[in-house]
Amino acid sequence: MPKLAMHWWILIGLVAGVAYGYVAALTGHTAHVLDFIAPIGRLFLNLLKMIAVPLVLFSLVAGVASLNDSSKLGRIGGKAIALYLGTTAVAIAIGLVVVNLFGPGQGLATETREKLLAAYGEAATEKAASAAQVSIVDQLIDIVPTNPFGALADAQMLQVVFFALMLGIALTRLSRRVEGTAHVIKVFQLLSDAIIEMVQVIMKIAPLGVFAMLAGVVADLGKDPGALGDLLSSLGGYMATVVIALLVHYLVVYSVLIKVFTKVPWSRFAKAMIPAQLLAFSSSSSAATLPVTIRCVEQGVGVDEEVSSFVLPLGATINMDGTGLYQGVAAVFIANALGLPLDFGQQLMIVLTAALASIGTAAVPGVGIVMLVIVLKQVGLPEAGIGLILAVDRPLDMCRTVLNVTGDATVATVVASSEGLVHEGERHHPAA
Ligand code: ASP
């Protein structure tokens, strides 16, 4: 391959994938894309998912054990959680301001509304049913795994994080009394390095994986070009509102946080994050993107592993600025479209419930809209309302996942800076 930075190759893969999927949809040749090309994308995603759990386990145990100061761990965790909550609340507020300014959904033709509700009503009921099973108390209790190996097997990230933290702390305590503990910690360190090495290898096929994922998504969306045109004309305003609000949050909140609270130049941060963002966009999953986010933040931004190994997996699970923002915009859009406008008090309620709902959203495609049901219920909107927006959820999921991942990286960088744990310039993996 000629010498081009990796993110350019991924970007080329992305554009080519969109173009290929589009042409296939236009010419009615979507079957081969869905049957043969999209699976390559799923294969690539499986490779990333394969390493996400071991990476979190090994690097977190190694990171915590090397802290040898548990008060530092509490401090880092406290700062990260406070920033995660704060940035999510701000994101939702930005979403609400933008949606109130633009007012999408007001005056949506009754006929369009009925058509959408009829076409997506059944799917909406299914989503609402899965949301009914979510209980916040149960989710909190479930952070402690009854069987850590089960947690690893089921990729329950928060449970893995909890177990890894406990194991790391236990090893640190043991190392004061038992000789040889340092060797065990070293093993975890080396295993974590080995997994990062695997990320390097897997990323070599990222352009192809991204091409295949995008071709699949676009071909699937464009199977029925007439219906797609109708959808865009009725829901285009809503989609644009979500995208504009996401951009405002990225350009204002993250750049201010990086510029004011760190010494990292914004341009270095923005450039380092591109591969993770492109992957988040293509996969719609912050969990699958996590190994690449970790690599970008450590090697591109220069954040020390002590912070990234803990703060990023935590963020991938609980911090979803993009999802919270989207849920706020979507709730107001649905209210407008149904002719049931929300007052100020109800919108404040949205900030609270969307923040909680985004924490409870799993970092995989399409869960944000399931958790939206909880937000709608809280402000007294019918849950069937999600039928209005279901058809265009995938592209918005792609966009909000980019923000989710960037938010985690921003907080990790700010926390690392406050602890003096950001290294100058780009760092390279020992084996790279
Ligand atoms: N796809 C999102 C993520 O993985 C979650 C969502 O909003 O559906 O970050």
Tab-separated table of C-alpha atoms and ligand atoms in Angstrom:
chain	number	residue	atom	x	y	z
A	1	MET	CA	0.000	0.000	0.000
A	2	PRO	CA	1.324	3.487	-0.778
A	3	LYS	CA	2.192	5.541	2.295
A	4	LEU	CA	-0.966	7.153	3.531
A	5	ALA	CA	-1.954	7.569	7.177
A	6	MET	CA	-4.289	4.838	8.408
A	7	HIS	CA	-7.228	7.178	8.927
A	8	TRP	CA	-7.112	8.129	5.239
A	9	TRP	CA	-7.365	4.488	4.242
A	10	ILE	CA	-10.312	3.996	6.571
A	11	LEU	CA	-11.950	7.122	5.182
A	12	ILE	CA	-11.447	5.853	1.631
A	13	GLY	CA	-13.015	2.541	2.682
A	14	LEU	CA	-15.947	4.413	4.171
A	15	VAL	CA	-16.614	6.586	1.123
A	16	ALA	CA	-16.164	3.663	-1.256
A	17	GLY	CA	-18.545	1.567	0.876
A	18	VAL	CA	-21.241	4.257	0.776
A	19	ALA	CA	-20.790	4.686	-2.982
A	20	TYR	CA	-20.867	0.955	-3.642
A	21	GLY	CA	-23.958	0.409	-1.482
A	22	TYR	CA	-25.662	3.374	-3.118
A	23	VAL	CA	-24.991	2.200	-6.669
A	24	ALA	CA	-26.085	-1.324	-5.734
A	25	ALA	CA	-29.341	0.066	-4.320
A	26	LEU	CA	-29.924	2.292	-7.360
A	27	THR	CA	-29.396	-0.550	-9.801
A	28	GLY	CA	-31.352	-3.048	-7.691
A	29	HIS	CA	-28.330	-5.274	-7.006
A	30	THR	CA	-28.443	-5.278	-3.228
A	31	ALA	CA	-28.616	-9.063	-2.744
A	32	HIS	CA	-24.913	-9.749	-3.337
A	33	VAL	CA	-23.964	-6.860	-1.039
A	34	LEU	CA	-26.122	-8.169	1.790
A	35	ASP	CA	-25.149	-11.823	1.232
A	36	PHE	CA	-21.442	-11.584	0.516
A	37	ILE	CA	-20.006	-8.146	1.335
A	38	ALA	CA	-21.806	-7.289	4.586
A	39	PRO	CA	-20.547	-10.529	6.240
A	40	ILE	CA	-16.948	-9.306	5.775
A	41	GLY	CA	-17.943	-6.308	7.893
A	42	ARG	CA	-19.382	-8.577	10.548
A	43	LEU	CA	-16.189	-10.642	10.504
A	44	PHE	CA	-14.132	-7.516	11.105
A	45	LEU	CA	-16.446	-6.512	13.956
A	46	ASN	CA	-16.110	-9.950	15.500
A	47	LEU	CA	-12.327	-9.522	15.495
A	48	LEU	CA	-12.674	-6.285	17.433
A	49	LYS	CA	-15.238	-7.701	19.836
A	50	MET	CA	-12.987	-10.720	20.375
A	51	ILE	CA	-10.286	-8.576	21.936
A	52	ALA	CA	-12.468	-6.041	23.799
A	53	VAL	CA	-13.082	-8.164	26.927
A	54	PRO	CA	-9.533	-9.534	27.380
A	55	LEU	CA	-8.112	-6.070	26.702
A	56	VAL	CA	-10.223	-4.493	29.446
A	57	LEU	CA	-9.423	-7.292	31.895
A	58	PHE	CA	-5.664	-7.384	31.332
A	59	SER	CA	-5.028	-3.681	30.980
A	60	LEU	CA	-7.240	-2.744	33.905
A	61	VAL	CA	-5.654	-5.270	36.262
A	62	ALA	CA	-2.189	-4.149	35.143
A	63	GLY	CA	-3.149	-0.461	35.318
A	64	VAL	CA	-4.675	-0.652	38.813
A	65	ALA	CA	-1.914	-2.849	40.208
A	66	SER	CA	0.716	-0.408	38.977
A	67	LEU	CA	-1.027	2.523	40.662
A	68	ASN	CA	0.076	1.183	44.081
A	69	ASP	CA	-1.993	3.903	45.689
A	70	SER	CA	-5.689	3.164	46.037
A	71	SER	CA	-6.611	6.743	46.939
A	72	LYS	CA	-5.379	7.739	43.467
A	73	LEU	CA	-7.751	5.201	41.959
A	74	GLY	CA	-10.679	6.684	43.877
A	75	ARG	CA	-9.674	10.168	42.770
A	76	ILE	CA	-9.406	9.210	39.091
A	77	GLY	CA	-12.715	7.336	39.254
A	78	GLY	CA	-14.459	10.197	41.027
A	79	LYS	CA	-13.261	12.784	38.524
A	80	ALA	CA	-14.196	10.573	35.585
A	81	ILE	CA	-17.713	9.874	36.842
A	82	ALA	CA	-18.340	13.554	37.667
A	83	LEU	CA	-17.175	14.588	34.194
A	84	TYR	CA	-19.162	11.838	32.517
A	85	LEU	CA	-22.359	12.952	34.234
A	86	GLY	CA	-21.664	16.654	33.667
A	87	THR	CA	-20.905	16.318	29.951
A	88	THR	CA	-23.964	14.136	29.401
A	89	ALA	CA	-26.255	16.681	31.098
A	90	VAL	CA	-24.745	19.468	28.956
A	91	ALA	CA	-25.173	17.349	25.809
A	92	ILE	CA	-28.869	16.788	26.515
A	93	ALA	CA	-29.341	20.498	27.253
A	94	ILE	CA	-27.685	21.389	23.914
A	95	GLY	CA	-29.981	18.929	22.152
A	96	LEU	CA	-33.023	20.495	23.768
A	97	VAL	CA	-31.963	24.054	22.893
A	98	VAL	CA	-31.336	23.133	19.248
A	99	VAL	CA	-34.570	21.143	18.879
A	100	ASN	CA	-36.592	23.986	20.411
A	101	LEU	CA	-34.927	26.449	18.050
A	102	PHE	CA	-35.662	24.418	14.924
A	103	GLY	CA	-38.923	22.818	16.060
A	104	PRO	CA	-38.858	19.775	13.743
A	105	GLY	CA	-42.075	17.770	13.737
A	106	GLN	CA	-44.351	20.773	14.154
A	107	GLY	CA	-46.935	20.568	11.443
A	108	LEU	CA	-45.977	17.045	10.324
A	109	ALA	CA	-48.811	16.052	7.991
A	110	THR	CA	-51.355	13.801	9.693
A	111	GLU	CA	-51.199	11.447	6.750
A	112	THR	CA	-47.387	11.040	7.080
A	113	ARG	CA	-47.736	10.510	10.802
A	114	GLU	CA	-50.374	7.804	10.385
A	115	LYS	CA	-48.339	6.120	7.664
A	116	LEU	CA	-45.182	5.986	9.790
A	117	LEU	CA	-47.034	4.787	12.868
A	118	ALA	CA	-48.785	2.094	10.855
A	119	ALA	CA	-45.591	0.911	9.159
A	120	TYR	CA	-43.399	0.865	12.283
A	121	GLY	CA	-46.005	0.331	15.001
A	122	GLU	CA	-45.229	-3.352	15.453
A	123	ALA	CA	-41.466	-2.828	15.667
A	124	ALA	CA	-42.093	0.014	18.131
A	125	THR	CA	-44.156	-2.271	20.375
A	126	GLU	CA	-41.331	-4.821	20.401
A	127	LYS	CA	-38.792	-2.170	21.431
A	128	ALA	CA	-41.142	-0.871	24.122
A	129	ALA	CA	-41.498	-4.388	25.508
A	130	SER	CA	-37.736	-4.791	25.901
A	131	ALA	CA	-37.518	-1.403	27.632
A	132	ALA	CA	-40.200	-2.464	30.129
A	133	GLN	CA	-37.765	-5.037	31.497
A	134	VAL	CA	-35.143	-2.450	32.464
A	135	SER	CA	-34.907	-1.554	36.160
A	136	ILE	CA	-32.336	0.960	37.390
A	137	VAL	CA	-31.945	-0.710	40.815
A	138	ASP	CA	-31.327	-4.101	39.215
A	139	GLN	CA	-28.761	-2.556	36.910
A	140	LEU	CA	-26.846	-1.115	39.861
A	141	ILE	CA	-26.896	-4.414	41.755
A	142	ASP	CA	-25.818	-6.245	38.612
A	143	ILE	CA	-22.544	-4.321	38.492
A	144	VAL	CA	-21.246	-6.947	40.922
A	145	PRO	CA	-20.995	-10.216	39.004
A	146	THR	CA	-21.981	-13.394	40.818
A	147	ASN	CA	-19.636	-15.240	38.505
A	148	PRO	CA	-16.767	-13.226	37.010
A	149	PHE	CA	-16.129	-15.888	34.379
A	150	GLY	CA	-19.750	-15.633	33.311
A	151	ALA	CA	-19.297	-11.862	33.088
A	152	LEU	CA	-16.260	-12.349	30.838
A	153	ALA	CA	-18.112	-14.890	28.713
A	154	ASP	CA	-21.156	-12.643	28.272
A	155	ALA	CA	-19.030	-9.503	27.709
A	156	GLN	CA	-20.764	-7.723	30.598
A	157	MET	CA	-18.339	-4.804	30.512
A	158	LEU	CA	-19.287	-3.104	33.773
A	159	GLN	CA	-19.053	-6.414	35.625
A	160	VAL	CA	-15.665	-7.090	34.033
A	161	VAL	CA	-14.508	-3.610	35.076
A	162	PHE	CA	-15.652	-4.242	38.656
A	163	PHE	CA	-13.917	-7.599	38.902
A	164	ALA	CA	-10.725	-6.310	37.289
A	165	LEU	CA	-10.612	-3.385	39.730
A	166	MET	CA	-10.970	-5.721	42.703
A	167	LEU	CA	-8.317	-8.082	41.353
A	168	GLY	CA	-5.934	-5.181	40.660
A	169	ILE	CA	-6.409	-3.784	44.166
A	170	ALA	CA	-5.951	-7.234	45.718
A	171	LEU	CA	-2.690	-7.743	43.807
A	172	THR	CA	-1.415	-4.362	44.988
A	173	ARG	CA	-2.161	-5.254	48.603
A	174	LEU	CA	-0.609	-8.669	48.204
A	175	SER	CA	2.553	-7.262	46.664
A	176	ARG	CA	3.398	-5.638	50.002
A	177	ARG	CA	3.527	-9.029	51.734
A	178	VAL	CA	4.108	-11.704	49.147
A	179	GLU	CA	7.225	-11.863	47.069
A	180	GLY	CA	6.675	-12.681	43.412
A	181	THR	CA	3.395	-10.768	43.057
A	182	ALA	CA	5.215	-8.362	40.779
A	183	HIS	CA	5.672	-11.221	38.299
A	184	VAL	CA	1.915	-11.795	38.150
A	185	ILE	CA	1.339	-8.097	37.556
A	186	LYS	CA	3.982	-8.196	34.829
A	187	VAL	CA	2.117	-11.081	33.164
A	188	PHE	CA	-1.055	-8.994	33.009
A	189	GLN	CA	0.980	-6.091	31.623
A	190	LEU	CA	2.481	-8.261	28.880
A	191	LEU	CA	-0.881	-9.794	28.005
A	192	SER	CA	-2.330	-6.314	27.692
A	193	ASP	CA	0.579	-5.329	25.404
A	194	ALA	CA	-0.078	-8.456	23.347
A	195	ILE	CA	-3.723	-7.516	22.869
A	196	ILE	CA	-2.775	-3.991	21.800
A	197	GLU	CA	-0.446	-5.670	19.322
A	198	MET	CA	-3.471	-7.605	18.030
A	199	VAL	CA	-5.332	-4.323	17.569
A	200	GLN	CA	-2.467	-3.102	15.356
A	201	VAL	CA	-2.797	-6.191	13.182
A	202	ILE	CA	-6.598	-6.110	13.015
A	203	MET	CA	-6.526	-2.424	12.081
A	204	LYS	CA	-4.629	-3.329	8.921
A	205	ILE	CA	-7.880	-4.665	7.499
A	206	ALA	CA	-9.991	-1.829	8.951
A	207	PRO	CA	-10.430	-0.084	5.564
A	208	LEU	CA	-11.873	-3.285	4.090
A	209	GLY	CA	-14.042	-3.917	7.159
A	210	VAL	CA	-15.394	-0.360	7.083
A	211	PHE	CA	-16.067	-0.621	3.336
A	212	ALA	CA	-18.067	-3.812	3.866
A	213	MET	CA	-20.038	-2.478	6.839
A	214	LEU	CA	-20.995	0.733	5.059
A	215	ALA	CA	-21.884	-0.974	1.778
A	216	GLY	CA	-24.169	-3.297	3.784
A	217	VAL	CA	-25.885	-0.492	5.716
A	218	VAL	CA	-26.446	1.699	2.641
A	219	ALA	CA	-27.670	-1.188	0.480
A	220	ASP	CA	-30.078	-2.189	3.228
A	221	LEU	CA	-31.401	1.355	3.674
A	222	GLY	CA	-31.698	1.864	-0.070
A	223	LYS	CA	-33.518	-1.394	-0.855
A	224	ASP	CA	-36.614	0.677	-1.517
A	225	PRO	CA	-35.392	4.054	-2.876
A	226	GLY	CA	-38.913	5.494	-3.198
A	227	ALA	CA	-39.714	4.867	0.456
A	228	LEU	CA	-36.324	6.294	1.446
A	229	GLY	CA	-37.055	9.539	-0.430
A	230	ASP	CA	-40.389	9.869	1.383
A	231	LEU	CA	-38.753	9.268	4.729
A	232	LEU	CA	-36.049	11.844	4.102
A	233	SER	CA	-38.564	14.481	3.140
A	234	SER	CA	-40.646	13.942	6.283
A	235	LEU	CA	-37.869	13.189	8.776
A	236	GLY	CA	-34.978	15.153	7.220
A	237	GLY	CA	-35.530	18.114	9.555
A	238	TYR	CA	-35.419	15.883	12.614
A	239	MET	CA	-32.265	14.139	11.377
A	240	ALA	CA	-30.553	17.448	10.635
A	241	THR	CA	-31.433	18.706	14.125
A	242	VAL	CA	-29.776	15.685	15.771
A	243	VAL	CA	-26.652	16.020	13.611
A	244	ILE	CA	-26.314	19.780	14.190
A	245	ALA	CA	-26.686	19.375	17.964
A	246	LEU	CA	-24.077	16.561	17.960
A	247	LEU	CA	-21.679	18.798	16.033
A	248	VAL	CA	-22.225	21.722	18.413
A	249	HIS	CA	-21.424	19.488	21.375
A	250	TYR	CA	-18.284	18.162	19.684
A	251	LEU	CA	-16.979	21.517	18.510
A	252	VAL	CA	-17.885	23.558	21.585
A	253	VAL	CA	-17.898	21.343	24.679
A	254	TYR	CA	-15.084	18.935	23.849
A	255	SER	CA	-12.793	21.510	22.307
A	256	VAL	CA	-13.261	23.841	25.293
A	257	LEU	CA	-12.581	21.006	27.752
A	258	ILE	CA	-9.421	19.977	25.906
A	259	LYS	CA	-8.186	23.537	25.427
A	260	VAL	CA	-8.920	24.774	28.946
A	261	PHE	CA	-8.145	21.745	31.076
A	262	THR	CA	-5.284	20.051	29.212
A	263	LYS	CA	-2.059	20.983	27.497
A	264	VAL	CA	-2.897	18.710	24.556
A	265	PRO	CA	-3.352	20.761	21.371
A	266	TRP	CA	-6.937	20.369	20.089
A	267	SER	CA	-5.592	19.516	16.632
A	268	ARG	CA	-3.587	16.595	18.030
A	269	PHE	CA	-6.586	15.284	19.927
A	270	ALA	CA	-8.961	15.683	16.973
A	271	LYS	CA	-6.548	13.980	14.571
A	272	ALA	CA	-5.717	11.134	16.938
A	273	MET	CA	-9.387	10.288	17.385
A	274	ILE	CA	-10.266	9.964	13.682
A	275	PRO	CA	-9.730	6.171	13.344
A	276	ALA	CA	-11.915	5.476	16.406
A	277	GLN	CA	-14.573	7.893	15.153
A	278	LEU	CA	-14.694	6.330	11.694
A	279	LEU	CA	-15.033	2.918	13.245
A	280	ALA	CA	-17.726	4.069	15.664
A	281	PHE	CA	-19.601	5.523	12.696
A	282	SER	CA	-19.327	2.329	10.663
A	283	SER	CA	-20.141	-0.105	13.488
A	284	SER	CA	-22.634	1.905	15.624
A	285	SER	CA	-21.099	0.276	18.662
A	286	SER	CA	-18.910	1.941	21.286
A	287	ALA	CA	-18.168	-1.475	22.791
A	288	ALA	CA	-16.762	-2.862	19.538
A	289	THR	CA	-14.804	0.371	19.008
A	290	LEU	CA	-13.274	0.279	22.510
A	291	PRO	CA	-9.963	-1.423	21.588
A	292	VAL	CA	-9.372	1.213	18.916
A	293	THR	CA	-10.423	4.057	21.217
A	294	ILE	CA	-7.882	2.835	23.773
A	295	ARG	CA	-5.183	2.670	21.126
A	296	CYS	CA	-5.956	6.177	19.788
A	297	VAL	CA	-6.058	7.732	23.260
A	298	GLU	CA	-2.845	6.075	24.465
A	299	GLN	CA	-0.725	6.274	21.356
A	300	GLY	CA	-2.155	9.285	19.556
A	301	VAL	CA	-3.120	11.614	22.409
A	302	GLY	CA	-0.490	10.313	24.849
A	303	VAL	CA	-2.737	9.415	27.805
A	304	ASP	CA	-1.067	7.045	30.258
A	305	GLU	CA	-2.408	3.499	30.502
A	306	GLU	CA	-3.082	4.011	34.220
A	307	VAL	CA	-5.935	6.327	33.275
A	308	SER	CA	-7.070	4.997	29.912
A	309	SER	CA	-7.372	1.351	31.016
A	310	PHE	CA	-9.853	2.364	33.700
A	311	VAL	CA	-11.622	5.476	32.419
A	312	LEU	CA	-12.298	4.331	28.827
A	313	PRO	CA	-14.031	0.975	29.504
A	314	LEU	CA	-16.074	2.708	32.195
A	315	GLY	CA	-17.003	5.451	29.730
A	316	ALA	CA	-17.867	3.019	26.946
A	317	THR	CA	-20.448	1.511	29.273
A	318	ILE	CA	-21.920	4.444	31.174
A	319	ASN	CA	-21.058	7.595	29.235
A	320	MET	CA	-23.145	8.263	26.130
A	321	ASP	CA	-23.357	11.964	25.391
A	322	GLY	CA	-24.554	11.334	21.851
A	323	THR	CA	-27.273	8.947	22.960
A	324	GLY	CA	-28.547	11.272	25.714
A	325	LEU	CA	-28.582	14.234	23.324
A	326	TYR	CA	-30.430	12.202	20.694
A	327	GLN	CA	-32.991	10.989	23.226
A	328	GLY	CA	-33.770	14.595	24.212
A	329	VAL	CA	-34.176	15.711	20.589
A	330	ALA	CA	-36.227	12.631	19.693
A	331	ALA	CA	-38.610	13.078	22.645
A	332	VAL	CA	-39.331	16.693	21.673
A	333	PHE	CA	-39.698	15.753	17.998
A	334	ILE	CA	-42.207	13.014	18.846
A	335	ALA	CA	-44.115	15.413	21.114
A	336	ASN	CA	-44.232	18.012	18.322
A	337	ALA	CA	-45.298	15.474	15.721
A	338	LEU	CA	-48.094	14.154	17.919
A	339	GLY	CA	-49.247	17.704	18.706
A	340	LEU	CA	-48.469	17.302	22.437
A	341	PRO	CA	-45.833	20.004	23.054
A	342	LEU	CA	-43.729	19.709	26.223
A	343	ASP	CA	-43.478	22.540	28.755
A	344	PHE	CA	-40.253	23.677	30.459
A	345	GLY	CA	-40.732	21.406	33.492
A	346	GLN	CA	-41.206	18.363	31.278
A	347	GLN	CA	-38.071	19.261	29.330
A	348	LEU	CA	-36.088	19.493	32.575
A	349	MET	CA	-37.410	16.043	33.374
A	350	ILE	CA	-36.001	14.904	30.026
A	351	VAL	CA	-32.496	16.031	31.067
A	352	LEU	CA	-32.706	13.806	34.128
A	353	THR	CA	-34.316	10.760	32.544
A	354	ALA	CA	-32.273	10.902	29.338
A	355	ALA	CA	-29.075	11.083	31.432
A	356	LEU	CA	-30.150	7.962	33.339
A	357	ALA	CA	-31.404	6.242	30.189
A	358	SER	CA	-28.118	6.901	28.395
A	359	ILE	CA	-26.188	5.390	31.325
A	360	GLY	CA	-28.360	2.294	31.053
A	361	THR	CA	-27.947	2.049	27.279
A	362	ALA	CA	-25.787	-0.876	26.193
A	363	ALA	CA	-22.908	0.103	23.908
A	364	VAL	CA	-24.244	-1.812	20.901
A	365	PRO	CA	-26.273	-0.740	17.852
A	366	GLY	CA	-29.817	0.462	18.284
A	367	VAL	CA	-30.232	0.373	22.054
A	368	GLY	CA	-30.545	4.158	22.431
A	369	ILE	CA	-34.003	4.044	20.874
A	370	VAL	CA	-35.121	1.267	23.231
A	371	MET	CA	-34.124	3.362	26.242
A	372	LEU	CA	-35.920	6.333	24.684
A	373	VAL	CA	-39.140	4.548	25.635
A	374	ILE	CA	-38.315	5.227	29.301
A	375	VAL	CA	-37.860	8.936	28.588
A	376	LEU	CA	-41.170	9.106	26.713
A	377	LYS	CA	-43.024	7.367	29.546
A	378	GLN	CA	-41.575	9.745	32.108
A	379	VAL	CA	-42.926	12.801	30.324
A	380	GLY	CA	-46.261	11.176	29.524
A	381	LEU	CA	-45.783	10.586	25.788
A	382	PRO	CA	-47.091	7.386	24.183
A	383	GLU	CA	-44.300	4.857	23.668
A	384	ALA	CA	-45.698	4.028	20.240
A	385	GLY	CA	-44.215	7.415	19.270
A	386	ILE	CA	-40.873	5.746	18.582
A	387	GLY	CA	-42.556	4.249	15.513
A	388	LEU	CA	-42.262	7.737	13.995
A	389	ILE	CA	-38.464	7.730	14.034
A	390	LEU	CA	-37.547	4.061	13.887
A	391	ALA	CA	-37.011	4.059	10.134
A	392	VAL	CA	-34.134	6.527	10.288
A	393	ASP	CA	-32.594	5.317	13.523
A	394	ARG	CA	-29.589	3.537	12.046
A	395	PRO	CA	-27.879	6.573	10.454
A	396	LEU	CA	-28.484	8.594	13.620
A	397	ASP	CA	-27.130	5.714	15.712
A	398	MET	CA	-23.949	5.876	13.620
A	399	CYS	CA	-23.593	9.599	14.327
A	400	ARG	CA	-24.387	9.459	18.052
A	401	THR	CA	-21.940	6.594	18.561
A	402	VAL	CA	-19.148	8.843	17.198
A	403	LEU	CA	-19.951	11.376	19.915
A	404	ASN	CA	-20.218	8.669	22.588
A	405	VAL	CA	-16.701	7.486	21.811
A	406	THR	CA	-15.244	10.998	21.544
A	407	GLY	CA	-16.807	11.913	24.902
A	408	ASP	CA	-15.049	9.009	26.610
A	409	ALA	CA	-11.732	10.041	25.080
A	410	THR	CA	-12.199	13.697	26.078
A	411	VAL	CA	-12.872	12.819	29.707
A	412	ALA	CA	-9.928	10.387	29.786
A	413	THR	CA	-7.646	13.141	28.452
A	414	VAL	CA	-8.904	15.747	30.943
A	415	VAL	CA	-8.575	13.350	33.898
A	416	ALA	CA	-5.098	12.229	32.794
A	417	SER	CA	-4.002	15.861	32.429
A	418	SER	CA	-5.170	16.716	35.918
A	419	GLU	CA	-3.036	13.847	37.230
A	420	GLY	CA	0.008	14.775	35.130
A	421	LEU	CA	-0.401	11.558	33.153
A	422	VAL	CA	-0.371	12.797	29.563
A	423	HIS	CA	2.861	12.185	27.689
A	424	GLU	CA	4.267	14.669	25.241
A	425	GLY	CA	3.942	13.804	21.571
A	426	GLU	CA	2.779	10.544	20.079
A	427	ARG	CA	3.768	7.354	21.843
A	428	HIS	CA	4.433	4.131	20.134
A	429	HIS	CA	3.752	0.696	21.347
A	430	PRO	CA	6.976	-1.089	22.359
A	431	ALA	CA	6.434	-3.788	19.783
A	432	ALA	CA	5.237	-1.480	17.008
B	1	ASP	N1	-25.003	2.540	19.429
B	1	ASP	C1	-24.737	3.338	20.587
B	1	ASP	C2	-23.364	2.996	21.127
B	1	ASP	O1	-22.904	1.898	21.023
B	1	ASP	C3	-25.783	3.196	21.644
B	1	ASP	C4	-27.095	3.743	21.127
B	1	ASP	O2	-27.313	4.958	21.277
B	1	ASP	O3	-27.898	2.993	20.554
B	1	ASP	O4	-22.687	3.837	21.651
